[in-house]
Coordinates of C-alpha atoms in Angstrom, one line a residue:
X1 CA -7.4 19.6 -4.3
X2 CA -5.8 20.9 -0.9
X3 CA -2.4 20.9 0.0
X4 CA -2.4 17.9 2.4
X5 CA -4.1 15.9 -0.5
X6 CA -1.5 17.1 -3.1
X7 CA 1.2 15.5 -0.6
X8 CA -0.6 12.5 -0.1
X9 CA -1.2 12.2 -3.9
X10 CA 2.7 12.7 -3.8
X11 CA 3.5 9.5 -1.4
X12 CA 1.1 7.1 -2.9
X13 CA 3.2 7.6 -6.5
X14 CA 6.3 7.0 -4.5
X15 CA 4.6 4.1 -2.8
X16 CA 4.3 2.5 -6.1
X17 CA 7.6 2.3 -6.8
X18 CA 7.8 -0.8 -4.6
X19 CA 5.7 -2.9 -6.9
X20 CA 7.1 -6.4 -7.5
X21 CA 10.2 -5.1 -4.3
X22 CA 8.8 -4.9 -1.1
X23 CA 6.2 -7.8 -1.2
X24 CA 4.7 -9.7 1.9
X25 CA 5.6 -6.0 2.7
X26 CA 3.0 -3.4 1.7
X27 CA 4.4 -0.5 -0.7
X28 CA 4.4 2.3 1.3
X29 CA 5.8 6.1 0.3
X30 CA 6.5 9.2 2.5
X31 CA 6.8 13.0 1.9
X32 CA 8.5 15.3 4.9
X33 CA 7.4 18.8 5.1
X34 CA 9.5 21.8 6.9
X35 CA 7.7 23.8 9.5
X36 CA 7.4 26.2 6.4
X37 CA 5.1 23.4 4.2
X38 CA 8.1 23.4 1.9
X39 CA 8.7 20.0 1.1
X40 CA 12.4 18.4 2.1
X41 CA 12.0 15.0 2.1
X42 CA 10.8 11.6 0.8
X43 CA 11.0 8.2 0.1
X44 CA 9.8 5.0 0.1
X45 CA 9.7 1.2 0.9
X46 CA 12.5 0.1 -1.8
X47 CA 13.1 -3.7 -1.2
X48 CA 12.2 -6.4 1.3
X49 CA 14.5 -6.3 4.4
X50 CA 15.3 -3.1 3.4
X51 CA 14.7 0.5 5.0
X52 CA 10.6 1.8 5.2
X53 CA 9.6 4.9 3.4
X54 CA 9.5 7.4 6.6
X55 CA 13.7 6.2 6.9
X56 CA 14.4 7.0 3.5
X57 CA 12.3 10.3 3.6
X58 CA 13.8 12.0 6.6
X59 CA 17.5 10.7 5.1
X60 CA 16.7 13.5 2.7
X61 CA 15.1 16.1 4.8
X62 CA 17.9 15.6 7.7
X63 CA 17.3 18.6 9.9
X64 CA 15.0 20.0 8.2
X65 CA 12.2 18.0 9.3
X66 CA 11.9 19.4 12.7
X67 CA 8.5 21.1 13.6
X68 CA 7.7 19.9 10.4
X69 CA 5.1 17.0 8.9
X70 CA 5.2 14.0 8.2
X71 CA 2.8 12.5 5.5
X72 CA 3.0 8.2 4.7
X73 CA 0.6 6.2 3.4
X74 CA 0.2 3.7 5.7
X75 CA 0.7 3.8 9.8
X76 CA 4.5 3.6 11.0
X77 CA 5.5 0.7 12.8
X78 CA 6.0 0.3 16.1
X79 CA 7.8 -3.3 16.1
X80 CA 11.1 -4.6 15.8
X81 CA 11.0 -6.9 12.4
X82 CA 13.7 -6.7 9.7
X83 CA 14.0 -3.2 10.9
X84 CA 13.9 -0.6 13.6
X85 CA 10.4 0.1 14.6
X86 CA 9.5 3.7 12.3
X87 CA 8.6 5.2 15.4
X88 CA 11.3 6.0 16.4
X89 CA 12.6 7.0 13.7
X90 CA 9.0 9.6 13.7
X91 CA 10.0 11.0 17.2
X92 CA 13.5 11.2 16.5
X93 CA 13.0 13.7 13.1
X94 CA 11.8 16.3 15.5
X95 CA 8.1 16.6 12.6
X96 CA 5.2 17.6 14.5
X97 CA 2.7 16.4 12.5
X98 CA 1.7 13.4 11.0
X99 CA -0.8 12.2 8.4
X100 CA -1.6 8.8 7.4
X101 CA -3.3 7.6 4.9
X102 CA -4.5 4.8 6.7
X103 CA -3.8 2.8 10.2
X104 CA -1.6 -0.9 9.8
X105 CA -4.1 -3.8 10.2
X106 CA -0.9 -5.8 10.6
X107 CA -1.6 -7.4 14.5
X108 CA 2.1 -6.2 15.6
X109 CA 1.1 -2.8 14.4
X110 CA -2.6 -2.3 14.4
X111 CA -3.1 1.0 15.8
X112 CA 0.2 1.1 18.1
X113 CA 2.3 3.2 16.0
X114 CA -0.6 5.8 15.9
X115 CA -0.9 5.7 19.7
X116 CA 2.8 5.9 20.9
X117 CA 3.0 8.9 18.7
X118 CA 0.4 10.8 20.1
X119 CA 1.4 9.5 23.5
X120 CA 3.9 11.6 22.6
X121 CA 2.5 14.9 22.0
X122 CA 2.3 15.0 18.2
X123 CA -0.5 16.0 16.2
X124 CA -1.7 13.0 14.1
X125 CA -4.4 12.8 11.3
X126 CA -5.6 9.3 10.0
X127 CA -8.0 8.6 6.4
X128 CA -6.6 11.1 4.3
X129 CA -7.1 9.1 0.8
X130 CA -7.4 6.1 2.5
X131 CA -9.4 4.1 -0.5
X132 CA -7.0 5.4 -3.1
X133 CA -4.3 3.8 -0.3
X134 CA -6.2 0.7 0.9
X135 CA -6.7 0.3 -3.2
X136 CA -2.8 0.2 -3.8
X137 CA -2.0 -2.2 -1.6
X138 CA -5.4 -4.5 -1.4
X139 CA -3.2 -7.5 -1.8
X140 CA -1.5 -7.3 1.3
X141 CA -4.6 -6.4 3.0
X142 CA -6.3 -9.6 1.6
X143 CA -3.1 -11.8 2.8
X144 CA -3.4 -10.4 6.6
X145 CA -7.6 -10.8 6.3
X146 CA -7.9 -14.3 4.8
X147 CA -4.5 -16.1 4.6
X148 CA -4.9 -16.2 0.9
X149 CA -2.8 -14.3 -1.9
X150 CA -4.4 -11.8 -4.3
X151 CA -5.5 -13.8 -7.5
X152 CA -4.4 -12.7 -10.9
X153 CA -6.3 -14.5 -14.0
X154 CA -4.8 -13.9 -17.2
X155 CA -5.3 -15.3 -21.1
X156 CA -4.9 -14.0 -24.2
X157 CA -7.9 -14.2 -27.2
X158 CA -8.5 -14.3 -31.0
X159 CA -11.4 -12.0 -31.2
X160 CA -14.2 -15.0 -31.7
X161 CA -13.1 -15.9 -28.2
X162 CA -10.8 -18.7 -28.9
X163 CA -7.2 -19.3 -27.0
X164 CA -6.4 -21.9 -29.7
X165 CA -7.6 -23.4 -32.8
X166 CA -9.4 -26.6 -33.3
X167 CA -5.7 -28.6 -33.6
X168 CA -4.6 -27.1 -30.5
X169 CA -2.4 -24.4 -32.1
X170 CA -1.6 -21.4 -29.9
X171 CA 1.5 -19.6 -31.0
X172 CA 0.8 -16.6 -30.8
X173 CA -2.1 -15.2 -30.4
X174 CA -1.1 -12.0 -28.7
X175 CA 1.2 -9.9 -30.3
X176 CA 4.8 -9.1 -29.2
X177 CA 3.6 -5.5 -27.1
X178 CA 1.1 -7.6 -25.0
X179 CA 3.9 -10.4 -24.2
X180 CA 6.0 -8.3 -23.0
X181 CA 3.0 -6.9 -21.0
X182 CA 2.4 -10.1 -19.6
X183 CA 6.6 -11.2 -19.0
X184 CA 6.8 -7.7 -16.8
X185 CA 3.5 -9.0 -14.7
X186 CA 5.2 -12.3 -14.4
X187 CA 7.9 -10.6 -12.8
X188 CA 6.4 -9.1 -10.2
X189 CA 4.2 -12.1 -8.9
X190 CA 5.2 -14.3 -6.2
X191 CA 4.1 -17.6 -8.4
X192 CA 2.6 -18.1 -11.6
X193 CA 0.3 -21.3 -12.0
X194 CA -0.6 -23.7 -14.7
X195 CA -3.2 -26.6 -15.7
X196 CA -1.4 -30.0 -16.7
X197 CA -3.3 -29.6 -19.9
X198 CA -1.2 -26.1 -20.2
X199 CA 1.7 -27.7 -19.4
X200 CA 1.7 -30.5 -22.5
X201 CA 0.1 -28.6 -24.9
X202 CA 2.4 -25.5 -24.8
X203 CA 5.7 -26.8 -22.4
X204 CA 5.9 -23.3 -21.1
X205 CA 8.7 -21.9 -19.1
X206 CA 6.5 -19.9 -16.8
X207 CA 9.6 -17.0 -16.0
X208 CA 9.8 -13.4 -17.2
X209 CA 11.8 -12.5 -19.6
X210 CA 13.9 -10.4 -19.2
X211 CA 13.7 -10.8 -15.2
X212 CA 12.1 -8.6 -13.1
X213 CA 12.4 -7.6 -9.4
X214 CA 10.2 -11.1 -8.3
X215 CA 11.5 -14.9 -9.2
X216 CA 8.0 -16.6 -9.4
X217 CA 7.7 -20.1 -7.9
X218 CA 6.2 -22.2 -11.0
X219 CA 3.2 -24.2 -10.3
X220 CA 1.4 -27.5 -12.2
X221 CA -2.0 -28.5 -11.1
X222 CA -3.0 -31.7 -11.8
X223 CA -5.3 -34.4 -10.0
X224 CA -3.9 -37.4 -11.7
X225 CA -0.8 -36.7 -11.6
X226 CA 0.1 -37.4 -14.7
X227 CA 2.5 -34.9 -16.5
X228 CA 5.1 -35.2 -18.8
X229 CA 8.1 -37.3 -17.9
X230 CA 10.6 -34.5 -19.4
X231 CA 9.9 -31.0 -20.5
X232 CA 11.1 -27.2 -20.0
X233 CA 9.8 -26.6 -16.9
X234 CA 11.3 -29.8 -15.2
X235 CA 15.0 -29.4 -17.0
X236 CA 14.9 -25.8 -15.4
X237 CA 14.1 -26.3 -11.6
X238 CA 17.3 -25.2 -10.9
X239 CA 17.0 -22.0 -12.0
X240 CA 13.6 -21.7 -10.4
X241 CA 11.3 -23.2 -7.7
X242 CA 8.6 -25.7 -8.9
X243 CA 5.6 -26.6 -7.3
X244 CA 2.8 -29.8 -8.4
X245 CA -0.6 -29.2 -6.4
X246 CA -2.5 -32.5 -6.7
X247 CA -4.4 -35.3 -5.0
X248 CA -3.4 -38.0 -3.1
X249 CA -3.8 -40.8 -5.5
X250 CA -1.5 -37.7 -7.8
X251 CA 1.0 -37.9 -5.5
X252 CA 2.5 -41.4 -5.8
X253 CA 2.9 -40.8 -9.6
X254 CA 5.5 -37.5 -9.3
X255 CA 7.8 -39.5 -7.6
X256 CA 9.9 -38.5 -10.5
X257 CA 9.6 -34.7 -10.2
X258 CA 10.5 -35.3 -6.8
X259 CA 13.6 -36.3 -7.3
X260 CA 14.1 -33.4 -10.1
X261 CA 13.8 -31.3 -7.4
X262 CA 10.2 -30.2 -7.6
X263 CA 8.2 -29.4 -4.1
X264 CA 4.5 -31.8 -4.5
X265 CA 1.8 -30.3 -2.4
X266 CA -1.1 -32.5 -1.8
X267 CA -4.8 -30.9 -1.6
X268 CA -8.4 -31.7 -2.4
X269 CA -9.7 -28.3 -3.5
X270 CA -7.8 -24.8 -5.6
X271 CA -8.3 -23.0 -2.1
X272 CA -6.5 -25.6 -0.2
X273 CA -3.6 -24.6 -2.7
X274 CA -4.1 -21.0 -2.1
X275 CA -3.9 -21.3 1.8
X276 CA -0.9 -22.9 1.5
X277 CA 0.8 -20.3 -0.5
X278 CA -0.9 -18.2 1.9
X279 CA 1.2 -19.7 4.9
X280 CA 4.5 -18.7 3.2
X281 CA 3.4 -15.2 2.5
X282 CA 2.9 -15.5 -1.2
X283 CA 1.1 -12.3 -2.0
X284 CA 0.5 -12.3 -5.8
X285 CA -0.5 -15.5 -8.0
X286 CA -0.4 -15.0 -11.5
X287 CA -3.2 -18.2 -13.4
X288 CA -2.6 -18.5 -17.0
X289 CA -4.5 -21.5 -17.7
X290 CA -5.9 -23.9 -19.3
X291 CA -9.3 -22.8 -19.4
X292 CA -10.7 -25.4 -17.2
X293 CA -8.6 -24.1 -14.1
X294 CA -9.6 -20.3 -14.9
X295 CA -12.8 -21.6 -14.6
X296 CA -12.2 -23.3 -11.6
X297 CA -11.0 -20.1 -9.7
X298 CA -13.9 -18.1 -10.8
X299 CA -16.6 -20.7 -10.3
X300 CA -15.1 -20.6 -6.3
X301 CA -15.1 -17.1 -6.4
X302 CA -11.1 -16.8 -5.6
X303 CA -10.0 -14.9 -8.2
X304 CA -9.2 -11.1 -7.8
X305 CA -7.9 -9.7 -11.3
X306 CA -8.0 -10.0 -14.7
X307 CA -5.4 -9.8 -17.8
X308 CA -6.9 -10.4 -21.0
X309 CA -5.7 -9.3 -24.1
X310 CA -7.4 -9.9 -27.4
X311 CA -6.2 -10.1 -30.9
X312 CA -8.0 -8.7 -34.0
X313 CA -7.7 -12.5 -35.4
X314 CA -10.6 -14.7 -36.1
X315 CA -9.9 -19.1 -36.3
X316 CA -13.3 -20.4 -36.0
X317 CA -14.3 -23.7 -35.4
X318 CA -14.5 -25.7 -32.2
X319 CA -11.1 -24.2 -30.9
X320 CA -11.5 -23.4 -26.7
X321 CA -12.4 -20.5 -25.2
X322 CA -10.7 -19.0 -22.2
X323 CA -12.8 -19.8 -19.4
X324 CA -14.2 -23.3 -18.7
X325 CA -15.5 -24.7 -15.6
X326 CA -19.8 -24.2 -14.8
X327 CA -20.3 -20.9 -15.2
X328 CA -23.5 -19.1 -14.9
X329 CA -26.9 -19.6 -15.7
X330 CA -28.2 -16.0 -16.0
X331 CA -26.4 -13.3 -17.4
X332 CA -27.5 -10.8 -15.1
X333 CA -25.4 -13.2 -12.8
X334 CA -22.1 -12.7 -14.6
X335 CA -19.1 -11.6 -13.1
X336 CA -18.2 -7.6 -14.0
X337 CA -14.5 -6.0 -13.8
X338 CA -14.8 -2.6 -11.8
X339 CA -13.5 0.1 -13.3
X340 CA -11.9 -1.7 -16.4
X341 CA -8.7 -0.2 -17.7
X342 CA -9.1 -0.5 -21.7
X343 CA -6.4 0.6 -24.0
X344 CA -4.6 -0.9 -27.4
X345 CA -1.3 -2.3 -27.5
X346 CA -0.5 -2.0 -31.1
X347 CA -3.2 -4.4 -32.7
X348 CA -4.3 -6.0 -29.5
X349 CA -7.0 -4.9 -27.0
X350 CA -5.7 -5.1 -23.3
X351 CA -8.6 -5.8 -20.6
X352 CA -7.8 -5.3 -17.0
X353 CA -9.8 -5.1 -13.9
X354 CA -10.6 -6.0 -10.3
X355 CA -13.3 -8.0 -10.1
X356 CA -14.7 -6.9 -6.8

């Protein structure tokens, strides 16, 4: 590993920290070098609204930064948005030097920031790790390219494949390690979504517990509209946004919900849903069923990730499985996690992967 890889390393951890903060905002992280290669600074993207990585990093390096470099993983800005353009804040540190992991494909960005600061005489590098930094923040990069949040699917198993028994039973079949897995994902997604069949079988409250940096916007999809006329998730809108995605004829039957104080989004098709939540910058969905609506996303090929977690626990019978919908015909067809992340959680087995 060389040194300039070692520093990058260094920026992506710190860029990490902004998991669950910083979102529609990528996580970004910064290190600041001294014109010795002694390193005197860095930082990152904390919070939404709050100050960018390169800010934070030559806060610490002060003075110490001049003739210096500057390593970040992703292109400074060069706009005014909730603040200063980083630019500035790059020519103003005195560094003379600047690597990026990758350039901004944001439009008011885009290759800007890079040219005003070689416009002004600095020496600047672009790529180094880019995959490893284009792989941190791929959900931000799939919100600017397609308008549509990342996709997380999630379910927990008995190990004969079952999420409940034949009577419908599904408490629990994870044990309490993997819930609390699952409650600190929930808290960093933007919302969390649910099949009407979900919904009255297990009234779920849909937040995490205890809360983390993200209040999720709770989400019922159902065509008919018909849900339950009282429940957890309705007595609590208050404390949380909730969202019904349905069809037209769905529509005139959540008058009710309405009036609770629930938002009812009309749509014909899962991706008209995900658009939507595309338009006001949601960057992470969480799906945690039913089945048939994990099926659904994966039969349209929108999902992105997977959560499962299975139990050493066998019920039998005619219980369901996870994932409904059509499926495929040909196994050689079937859809494969890359690079699946394996490991135990006490009795459980915790499965998680990309799925492209």
């Amino acid at each position: 590993m060389t040194d300039d890889e070692r520093e990058m390393r260094r920026a992506l951890a710190l860029a990490e920290r902004g998991m669950g903060f910083v979102e529609p905002n990528p996580m970004v992280g910064a290190v600041v070098l001294d014109a010795n290669g002694e390193v005197v600074g860095e930082g990152w993207h904390e919070r939404f609204g709050a100050a960018h990585a390169e800010v934070n990093a030559f806060a610490m390096a002060g003075e110490r930064a001049r003739g210096g470099t500057l390593f970040v993983t992703l292109e400074p800005c060069c706009h005014h948005g909730k603040t200063p353009p980083c630019t500035d804040a790059v020519l103003r540190s005195g560094v003379r030097r600047v690597v990026a992991a990758m350039a901004d494909p944001f439009p008011k960005v885009a290759g800007g920031g890079l040219a005003i600061l070689r416009a002004a005489g600095l020496q600047v590098e672009v790529g180094l790790l880019e995959t490893e930094a284009k792989r941190l923040n791929v959900p931000y990069l799939k919100l600017l390219s397609t308008g549509r949040p990342w996709v997380h699917l999630k379910w927990a198993m008995t190990l004969d494949g079952k999420i409940a028994t034949r009577s419908g039973d599904s408490k629990w079949i994870s044990g309490e390690e993997s819930r609390a897995i699952v409650h600190e994902l929930r808290g960093r997604m933007d919302a969390i979504v649910v099949g009407a069949g979900t919904l009255r079988a297990d009234d779920p409250l849909l937040t995490a517990r205890p809360p983390g940096p993200r209040t999720p916007t709770r989400i019922v999809v159902t065509r008919s509209g018909d849900l339950p006329a009282s429940g957890r998730l309705r007595e609590t809108i208050a404390e949380g946004p909730v969202m019904v995605f349905t069809s037209n004829a769905g529509a005139s039957r959540l008058e009710s919900w309405k009036t609770s104080g629930a938002e009812v989004i009309v749509g014909d098709a899962i991706d008209d849903l995900l658009l939507e939540l595309g338009r006001r910058r949601i960057t992470n969905v969480l799906v945690e069923g039913g089945s048939q609506l994990l099926g659904s996303f994966l039969d349209a090929k929108l999902a992105d990730e997977v959560h499962a977690f299975i139990a050493p626990t066998i019920v039998g019978g005619t219980g369901p499985g996870p994932v409904g919908g059509i499926g495929f015909e040909r196994m050689a067809d079937a859809l494969k996690l890359v690079e699946p992340d394996i490991r135990t959680v006490r009795s459980d087995v915790y499965i998680h992967g990309r799925l492209h």
